[in-house]
Coordinates of C-alpha atoms in Angstrom, one line a residue:
T135 CA 93.9 75.3 114.0
Q136 CA 94.0 74.6 110.6
G137 CA 94.0 78.5 109.7
D138 CA 97.0 79.2 111.5
Q139 CA 98.9 76.3 110.4
I140 CA 98.4 76.4 106.4
Q141 CA 99.5 79.6 105.5
H142 CA 100.6 79.2 101.9
L143 CA 97.2 78.9 100.7
S144 CA 94.6 81.5 100.1
F145 CA 91.0 80.6 101.9
D146 CA 89.3 79.8 98.9
K147 CA 91.7 76.9 98.5
L148 CA 91.3 75.4 101.7
E149 CA 88.3 72.8 102.3
G150 CA 85.4 73.2 104.5
K151 CA 84.5 75.9 106.9
G152 CA 85.5 76.9 110.4
F153 CA 89.5 77.1 109.5
F154 CA 90.1 78.9 112.8
T155 CA 87.5 77.2 115.0
K156 CA 87.1 73.5 114.3
E157 CA 89.9 72.4 116.7
I158 CA 88.8 74.7 119.4
E159 CA 85.3 73.2 119.2
E160 CA 86.5 69.8 119.1
A161 CA 88.3 70.4 122.4
L162 CA 85.0 72.0 124.1
I163 CA 83.0 69.0 122.9
A164 CA 85.8 66.8 124.5
K165 CA 85.7 68.6 127.6
E166 CA 89.3 69.6 127.5
I167 CA 88.1 73.2 127.7
D168 CA 84.9 74.8 129.1
L169 CA 85.1 78.2 127.4
A170 CA 85.7 79.1 123.7
V171 CA 86.5 82.7 122.9
H172 CA 86.2 83.1 119.0
S173 CA 86.2 86.0 116.5
H174 CA 82.7 85.9 115.6
K175 CA 83.2 86.4 112.1
D176 CA 85.4 83.1 111.9
L177 CA 82.7 81.1 113.2
P178 CA 80.3 78.9 110.9
T179 CA 76.7 79.9 111.0
I180 CA 75.7 76.3 112.6
S181 CA 77.2 75.4 115.5
P182 CA 78.2 71.6 116.0
A183 CA 75.7 69.4 118.0
G184 CA 75.9 70.1 121.7
L185 CA 77.5 73.6 121.2
I186 CA 75.8 77.0 121.6
I187 CA 77.0 80.5 121.7
A188 CA 76.1 81.7 125.3
A189 CA 76.9 85.6 124.7
V190 CA 78.3 88.0 122.5
S191 CA 80.7 90.9 123.0
E192 CA 80.0 94.5 122.7
R193 CA 81.1 95.4 119.0
E194 CA 84.7 96.6 118.6
D195 CA 85.0 99.2 115.5
P196 CA 83.7 97.0 112.6
S197 CA 85.8 99.1 110.1
E198 CA 88.5 97.8 107.7
L199 CA 92.1 99.2 108.2
L200 CA 94.1 100.0 105.0
L201 CA 97.8 100.3 106.4
I202 CA 99.9 101.9 103.8
N203 CA 103.9 102.4 103.6
K204 CA 104.4 106.0 103.3
E205 CA 106.0 106.3 100.0
A206 CA 103.0 104.6 98.5
V207 CA 100.7 107.5 99.5
D208 CA 98.9 109.5 96.8
L209 CA 96.2 112.1 98.3
T210 CA 94.7 112.4 95.0
Q211 CA 93.7 108.8 94.8
K212 CA 90.9 106.8 96.1
F213 CA 91.9 105.5 99.8
N214 CA 95.1 108.0 99.5
L215 CA 96.9 104.9 97.7
K216 CA 99.2 105.1 94.8
F217 CA 98.3 103.9 91.2
K218 CA 99.1 100.2 90.8
A219 CA 99.7 99.8 94.4
V220 CA 100.1 96.0 95.6
V221 CA 98.0 95.3 98.3
G222 CA 98.0 92.4 100.5
T223 CA 94.8 90.4 101.4
S224 CA 93.6 86.8 101.1
S225 CA 90.1 87.8 101.8
S226 CA 87.6 87.3 98.6
R227 CA 85.3 89.8 100.3
R228 CA 88.2 92.5 100.4
K229 CA 89.3 91.6 97.1
S230 CA 86.2 92.2 95.3
Q231 CA 85.3 95.4 97.1
L232 CA 89.0 96.7 96.6
L233 CA 88.9 96.0 92.9
S234 CA 85.3 97.9 92.7
F235 CA 86.8 100.9 93.7
R236 CA 90.4 100.7 92.2
E237 CA 90.6 98.2 89.3
D238 CA 94.2 99.3 89.2
I239 CA 95.2 97.7 92.4
I240 CA 97.6 94.4 92.2
L241 CA 96.3 92.2 94.7
E242 CA 98.7 89.6 96.7
E243 CA 98.2 87.1 98.9
L244 CA 98.6 87.7 102.6
R245 CA 98.3 85.2 105.7
G246 CA 99.5 85.0 109.3
N247 CA 98.7 86.8 112.5
V248 CA 98.2 90.4 112.8
P249 CA 101.8 91.3 114.0
T250 CA 103.2 89.0 111.5
R251 CA 101.2 90.7 108.4
I252 CA 102.2 94.2 109.8
Q253 CA 105.9 93.0 110.0
K254 CA 105.6 91.8 106.0
L255 CA 104.3 95.3 105.3
R256 CA 107.2 96.8 107.3
D257 CA 109.7 94.5 105.0
K258 CA 108.3 96.1 101.9
K259 CA 106.5 93.0 100.6
Y260 CA 103.9 95.1 100.0
D261 CA 102.6 98.7 99.3
A262 CA 99.8 98.2 101.5
I263 CA 97.9 95.7 103.5
M264 CA 94.3 95.1 104.7
L265 CA 93.2 94.0 108.3
A266 CA 90.1 94.5 110.5
A267 CA 90.5 97.5 112.7
A268 CA 89.1 95.5 115.5
G269 CA 92.0 93.2 115.7
V270 CA 95.0 95.8 115.4
E271 CA 93.0 98.0 118.2
R272 CA 92.7 95.1 120.6
L273 CA 96.3 94.5 120.5
N274 CA 97.2 98.2 120.9
I275 CA 99.8 98.2 118.2
N276 CA 101.8 101.4 117.1
L277 CA 101.1 102.4 113.3
D278 CA 102.7 105.6 113.2
E279 CA 105.3 104.5 110.5
F280 CA 102.1 104.0 108.1
Q281 CA 99.5 105.9 106.3
V282 CA 96.5 104.5 108.1
E283 CA 93.1 104.8 106.3
K284 CA 90.3 103.8 108.2
L285 CA 87.3 102.5 105.5
S286 CA 83.8 103.1 106.6
P287 CA 81.7 100.1 107.1
V288 CA 79.0 102.0 105.2
E289 CA 81.3 102.1 102.2
F290 CA 83.6 99.2 102.6
V291 CA 81.1 96.6 104.0
P292 CA 82.8 94.1 106.7
A293 CA 82.2 90.6 107.1
P294 CA 79.4 89.4 109.1
A295 CA 79.8 89.9 112.8
Q296 CA 83.3 91.5 112.1
G297 CA 84.7 93.1 115.5
V298 CA 82.2 90.9 117.7
L299 CA 83.5 87.9 120.0
A300 CA 81.5 85.1 120.4
L301 CA 81.4 83.0 123.7
Q302 CA 80.8 79.3 123.1
I303 CA 80.1 76.7 125.6
R304 CA 78.7 73.1 126.0
E305 CA 74.6 73.6 125.9
T306 CA 74.4 71.5 129.1
D307 CA 76.5 73.9 131.1
K308 CA 73.6 76.0 132.4
E309 CA 75.6 77.6 135.3
L310 CA 78.2 78.8 133.0
F311 CA 75.5 80.1 130.5
D312 CA 74.0 82.1 133.3
Q313 CA 77.2 83.6 134.5
L314 CA 77.9 84.7 130.8
Q315 CA 74.8 86.9 130.7
K316 CA 76.8 89.5 132.5
L317 CA 79.2 89.9 129.6
N318 CA 76.2 89.7 126.7
S319 CA 75.2 92.4 124.6
S320 CA 71.8 91.9 123.5
E321 CA 71.8 95.1 121.0
V322 CA 74.9 93.4 119.0
Q323 CA 72.9 89.8 119.2
K324 CA 70.0 91.5 117.6
A325 CA 72.1 93.3 114.7
I326 CA 74.7 90.1 114.1
A327 CA 71.4 87.9 113.8
I328 CA 70.7 89.5 110.5
E329 CA 74.2 89.7 109.3
R330 CA 74.7 86.0 110.1
R331 CA 71.4 84.7 108.9
I332 CA 72.3 86.3 105.4
L333 CA 75.6 84.5 105.4
N334 CA 73.8 81.0 106.3
L335 CA 71.4 81.6 103.4
F336 CA 74.2 82.1 100.8
D337 CA 75.6 78.8 102.4
G338 CA 79.2 80.8 102.9
G339 CA 82.1 80.6 105.2
C340 CA 85.1 83.2 105.4
Q341 CA 86.1 82.4 101.7
L342 CA 82.5 83.8 100.6
P343 CA 83.1 87.3 99.1
L344 CA 80.2 88.9 101.0
G345 CA 80.1 91.5 103.4
V346 CA 76.9 92.5 105.7
Y347 CA 76.9 95.0 108.2
C348 CA 73.9 96.2 110.4
K349 CA 73.8 99.1 112.8
K350 CA 71.4 100.9 114.9
S351 CA 71.0 104.7 115.0
G352 CA 68.3 106.4 116.8
A353 CA 65.2 104.2 116.8
D354 CA 66.1 102.5 113.3
Y355 CA 68.2 100.2 111.9
Y356 CA 70.4 100.2 108.8
L357 CA 71.6 97.2 106.9
W358 CA 74.3 97.0 103.9
T359 CA 75.1 93.9 102.0
A360 CA 77.6 93.4 99.4
K361 CA 77.8 90.2 97.5
A362 CA 80.2 89.2 94.6
K363 CA 80.0 85.9 92.6
S364 CA 84.0 85.9 92.9
W365 CA 86.9 87.6 94.1
N366 CA 87.5 89.3 90.9
S367 CA 83.6 90.1 90.1
F368 CA 81.7 93.4 90.5
P369 CA 79.9 93.2 94.1
L370 CA 76.2 93.7 93.9
R371 CA 75.4 96.1 97.0
V372 CA 71.8 96.8 98.4
S373 CA 71.1 98.8 101.7
Y374 CA 67.9 99.1 103.7
K375 CA 66.6 101.0 106.4
L376 CA 65.0 98.9 109.0
N377 CA 62.3 99.2 111.9
E378 CA 62.4 97.3 115.2
E379 CA 60.1 94.8 113.8
E380 CA 61.9 94.0 110.6
V381 CA 65.0 93.3 112.9
R382 CA 63.0 91.0 115.1
N383 CA 61.8 89.1 111.9
V384 CA 65.3 87.8 110.9
E385 CA 64.1 85.3 108.5
V386 CA 61.8 87.5 106.5
T387 CA 64.3 90.4 106.5
A388 CA 67.3 88.1 105.5
K389 CA 65.3 86.5 102.8
K390 CA 64.2 89.8 101.2
V391 CA 67.9 90.7 100.9
I392 CA 68.8 87.3 99.4
E393 CA 66.1 87.4 96.9
K394 CA 66.9 91.2 96.1
I395 CA 70.5 90.0 95.2
T396 CA 69.8 86.7 93.4
S397 CA 66.7 87.8 91.4
L398 CA 68.0 91.2 90.3
K399 CA 66.2 92.7 87.1
P400 CA 68.3 95.1 85.3
G401 CA 66.6 98.0 83.6
K402 CA 67.1 101.4 82.3
V403 CA 68.6 104.3 84.5
F404 CA 68.8 107.9 83.8
I405 CA 70.6 110.2 86.0
T406 CA 70.7 114.1 85.9
R407 CA 74.5 114.3 85.8
D408 CA 76.8 114.1 82.9
L409 CA 77.7 110.2 82.9
D410 CA 81.2 109.5 84.0
E411 CA 82.0 106.1 82.4
S412 CA 84.8 105.9 85.2
S413 CA 82.6 106.2 88.0
Y414 CA 81.6 103.8 90.6
F415 CA 77.8 104.4 89.8
Y416 CA 78.2 103.4 86.1
N417 CA 80.4 100.6 86.3
A418 CA 78.4 99.2 89.4
L419 CA 75.1 99.3 87.0
K420 CA 77.0 98.3 83.8
N421 CA 78.6 95.3 85.3
H422 CA 75.2 94.1 86.6
G423 CA 73.4 94.5 83.1
F424 CA 71.7 97.9 83.5
E425 CA 71.4 100.4 80.7
V426 CA 72.8 103.9 82.3
S427 CA 72.4 107.4 80.5
G428 CA 73.1 110.7 82.1
N429 CA 72.8 114.5 81.4
S430 CA 73.1 117.4 83.6
L431 CA 69.9 119.4 83.2
I432 CA 71.5 122.6 84.3
S433 CA 74.7 124.4 83.6
T434 CA 77.0 126.0 86.1
S435 CA 79.4 129.0 85.9
L436 CA 82.1 130.4 87.7
V437 CA 81.5 133.4 90.3
R438 CA 84.9 135.1 90.6
F439 CA 86.1 136.3 94.1
S440 CA 89.4 138.5 94.8
T441 CA 89.9 137.6 98.5
I442 CA 88.2 135.4 101.0
P443 CA 88.1 135.9 104.7
K444 CA 90.6 133.8 107.2
S445 CA 88.6 130.9 108.6
D446 CA 89.5 127.9 110.7
W447 CA 87.6 125.5 108.3
I448 CA 85.9 125.4 104.7
F449 CA 82.9 123.4 104.4
F450 CA 82.1 122.0 100.9
S451 CA 78.5 121.0 100.3
S452 CA 78.7 120.0 96.5
R453 CA 81.3 118.9 94.1
N454 CA 80.9 122.1 92.4
A455 CA 81.7 124.2 95.1
V456 CA 85.0 122.5 95.3
K457 CA 85.6 122.9 91.8
Y458 CA 85.1 126.6 91.5
F459 CA 86.8 127.3 94.7
F460 CA 90.0 125.9 93.8
E461 CA 89.8 126.6 90.1
Q462 CA 90.5 130.1 91.3
N463 CA 94.0 129.3 93.4
P464 CA 92.6 130.7 96.7
E465 CA 95.5 131.6 99.2
L466 CA 95.1 129.7 102.1
G467 CA 96.8 129.3 105.5
E468 CA 98.5 125.9 106.3
S469 CA 96.2 125.6 109.5
V470 CA 92.9 125.6 107.6
K471 CA 91.0 122.5 107.9
Y472 CA 88.4 121.1 105.2
A473 CA 85.0 119.6 105.9
V474 CA 82.7 118.0 103.3
V475 CA 79.0 117.1 103.4
G476 CA 79.7 113.4 102.3
K477 CA 82.0 110.7 100.4
G478 CA 80.9 112.2 96.9
T479 CA 82.4 115.7 97.9
E480 CA 85.3 114.2 99.6
S481 CA 86.7 112.4 96.2
I482 CA 86.7 115.9 94.4
L483 CA 88.2 117.6 97.2
K484 CA 91.1 114.6 97.1
S485 CA 91.7 115.3 93.4
F486 CA 92.8 118.6 94.1
G487 CA 95.4 117.0 96.9
K488 CA 93.5 118.0 100.0
S489 CA 92.2 115.8 102.9
A490 CA 89.0 116.5 104.7
S491 CA 89.0 116.3 108.5
F492 CA 85.3 116.2 108.7
V493 CA 82.9 113.8 106.4
G494 CA 79.3 113.7 106.9
D495 CA 78.0 110.4 107.1
K496 CA 74.2 110.9 107.9
T497 CA 71.3 110.7 105.5
D498 CA 69.8 114.0 106.6
V499 CA 71.7 117.4 106.1
K500 CA 70.4 118.7 109.4
E501 CA 72.2 115.9 111.2
I502 CA 75.3 116.3 109.4
G503 CA 75.0 119.9 110.2
A504 CA 74.4 119.0 113.8
D505 CA 77.5 116.7 114.1
F506 CA 79.8 119.1 112.2
S507 CA 78.8 121.8 114.9
K508 CA 79.9 119.6 117.9
V509 CA 83.4 119.5 116.1
V510 CA 83.9 123.1 115.1
K511 CA 82.7 124.5 118.4
N512 CA 83.8 128.3 118.7
E513 CA 85.8 128.4 115.3
S514 CA 84.9 130.2 112.1
I515 CA 83.9 128.5 108.9
L516 CA 83.9 129.4 105.3
F517 CA 81.1 128.1 103.1
P518 CA 81.9 128.3 99.2
Q519 CA 78.5 127.8 97.7
A520 CA 76.1 128.4 94.6
K521 CA 74.2 131.8 94.8
D522 CA 71.0 130.0 95.2
S523 CA 72.3 127.8 98.1
L524 CA 69.8 126.8 100.9
Q525 CA 72.6 126.9 103.3
S526 CA 71.3 123.7 105.5
I527 CA 74.4 123.4 107.4
Q528 CA 74.9 126.7 108.4
K529 CA 71.3 126.8 110.1
Q530 CA 72.8 123.9 112.5
L531 CA 75.8 126.0 113.7
S532 CA 76.1 127.7 116.9
F533 CA 75.7 131.6 117.3
S534 CA 79.5 131.1 118.7
N535 CA 80.7 130.2 115.1
K536 CA 81.6 133.0 112.8
V537 CA 80.0 132.0 109.2
Y538 CA 81.5 133.5 105.9
D539 CA 79.3 132.5 102.7
L540 CA 81.4 132.9 99.6
Y541 CA 79.4 132.6 96.2
T542 CA 81.9 130.6 93.6
Y543 CA 79.4 129.6 91.2
R544 CA 75.8 130.1 89.7
T545 CA 73.5 127.4 88.2
D546 CA 71.3 128.1 85.4
L547 CA 68.6 125.7 84.0
K548 CA 69.0 124.3 80.6
E549 CA 66.1 125.0 78.1
D550 CA 66.6 122.3 75.6
F551 CA 67.6 118.8 76.5
E552 CA 66.4 115.2 75.7
V553 CA 65.6 112.7 78.3
P554 CA 65.5 108.8 77.2
N555 CA 62.8 106.5 78.4
A556 CA 64.0 105.0 81.5
D557 CA 62.9 102.9 84.3
I558 CA 64.4 104.6 87.0
F559 CA 65.0 108.4 87.3
V560 CA 68.0 109.7 89.6
F561 CA 67.7 113.2 90.6
T562 CA 71.0 114.6 92.0
S563 CA 70.0 118.2 92.8
P564 CA 67.2 120.4 93.6
S565 CA 68.1 122.6 90.4
N566 CA 68.0 119.6 88.1
V567 CA 64.4 118.6 89.5
E568 CA 63.3 122.1 88.7
S569 CA 64.9 121.8 85.2
F570 CA 63.5 118.4 84.5
F571 CA 59.8 119.3 85.7
K572 CA 59.6 122.5 83.6
N573 CA 60.3 120.6 80.6
D574 CA 59.1 117.0 81.3
S575 CA 57.2 114.5 83.5
V576 CA 58.2 111.0 84.8
P577 CA 56.2 108.0 83.5
S578 CA 53.9 106.6 86.2
S579 CA 55.5 103.2 86.2
A580 CA 59.1 104.6 86.8
K581 CA 60.7 104.8 90.1
I582 CA 62.5 107.9 91.6
I583 CA 66.0 108.2 93.5
S584 CA 66.4 111.5 95.2
I585 CA 70.1 112.3 96.4
G586 CA 69.4 113.9 99.5
P587 CA 66.7 116.2 101.7
S588 CA 67.0 119.3 99.6
T589 CA 66.3 117.4 96.3
S590 CA 63.6 115.5 97.8
L591 CA 61.8 118.8 98.9
S592 CA 62.0 120.1 95.3
L593 CA 60.6 116.7 94.0
E594 CA 57.7 117.3 96.6
R595 CA 56.7 120.8 95.4
Y596 CA 56.4 119.3 92.2
G597 CA 54.0 116.8 93.4
V598 CA 56.3 113.5 93.8
K599 CA 55.8 111.6 97.0
N600 CA 57.0 108.1 96.4
Y601 CA 60.7 108.5 95.8
I602 CA 63.8 106.4 97.2
K603 CA 66.7 108.3 99.4
P604 CA 69.9 106.2 99.3
L605 CA 71.6 105.7 102.8
S606 CA 74.6 107.8 101.7
F607 CA 74.9 110.7 99.1
D608 CA 77.7 109.5 97.1
E609 CA 78.1 107.0 94.0
V610 CA 77.9 104.0 96.1
G611 CA 74.7 105.1 97.7
L612 CA 73.0 105.8 94.6
A613 CA 74.0 102.2 93.2
E614 CA 72.8 100.6 96.1
A615 CA 69.3 102.5 95.9
V616 CA 68.9 101.2 92.2
F617 CA 69.7 97.8 93.3
S618 CA 67.6 98.0 96.2
I619 CA 64.4 98.9 94.4

């Protein structure tokens, strides 16, 4: 196909769409073949006349893989990749999202099939390359010589229908259609219908810097979209929790996402955290015209400990817990494993040169605790925490777990602070909620974002019912919540 033959150009330099599919579809129309199996993400959203997608496969892992030469690993940096690393990819979507997290990265074009790309990394033409996890896993390639970073599709949004195979036939072949239904996944069909309709409404192909991912969890669906104007511009991200009816009504839901992205109205945002101008949250909002101010409404101070109990795991449920724990240079065994409540806490842990063996990825702390309890089984866990901690994770653990609570810091409410006028208020902890409402009130026209269940409970105690919860407790989730309002 054209996509295989022309490898000296990036996709945005090639004309039209269907770089990897057009010739195969022409063979199908000419009756040279009866069935075409495509990587669904490579297919244009409109089939040629006379052809249909008869079935779709179960979805392989939709995540991205970052393969890193081991000498380019830096555990203190985002994605464990050294400063100013050279990364190979020809995808505009991957480029825009990579640069949004790490603007220091140097991007180089990378083409060829999966083994060819991996060989180029092996030959040290790049420090790292980015590939779809599904393609690598289907080929069962041994990657032991590299540092392999799997990027969650919630954080790094994949291409629409990534990880899904499309089975395409002529629409007149009814008998073949019926046979292929044995292979069809109706659940995957529902999810990718929204993903591909959003792609279609943006009139995009595989050169468009657009990521869309829809997944089902329990009775609900969750949808993430990341769209950039070009490969080197900051993507605008929105995320939504959807019910069954919204998933069925593909057209309305897809148009809602498109309208939100194309008619964004920037405003003033206040976050109850000292503003870090290098943070993802700040840069995402600033790049899309928002005025952002921040001020922590609490003060924290270290609580000293002299010894710590020996444990199999150390669980951190906040940034401050990580900071005040490691600032005391604790003596730890080499076998100890680390767990964190979410991506935001993981990033602080990495700054101390530590990697998490468990990272919470749910919007409910109880669910994170339940997931963690399945991992730890009969092991012991140490919880560095504030003196007023709600101990939400501990409550989900089994009686067979030995739990140690270690107070490493205390929280005090600030008495005097100034809050600027804002359209959107982002509350980052229960203590910040308490401090704010003791001294001030939110304008009735303002929108409120709550970072998680504990913060939400505090808001409700002050009579706030209408608030938005991000789908993830990190900088990305907070930015998505602002854009989704």
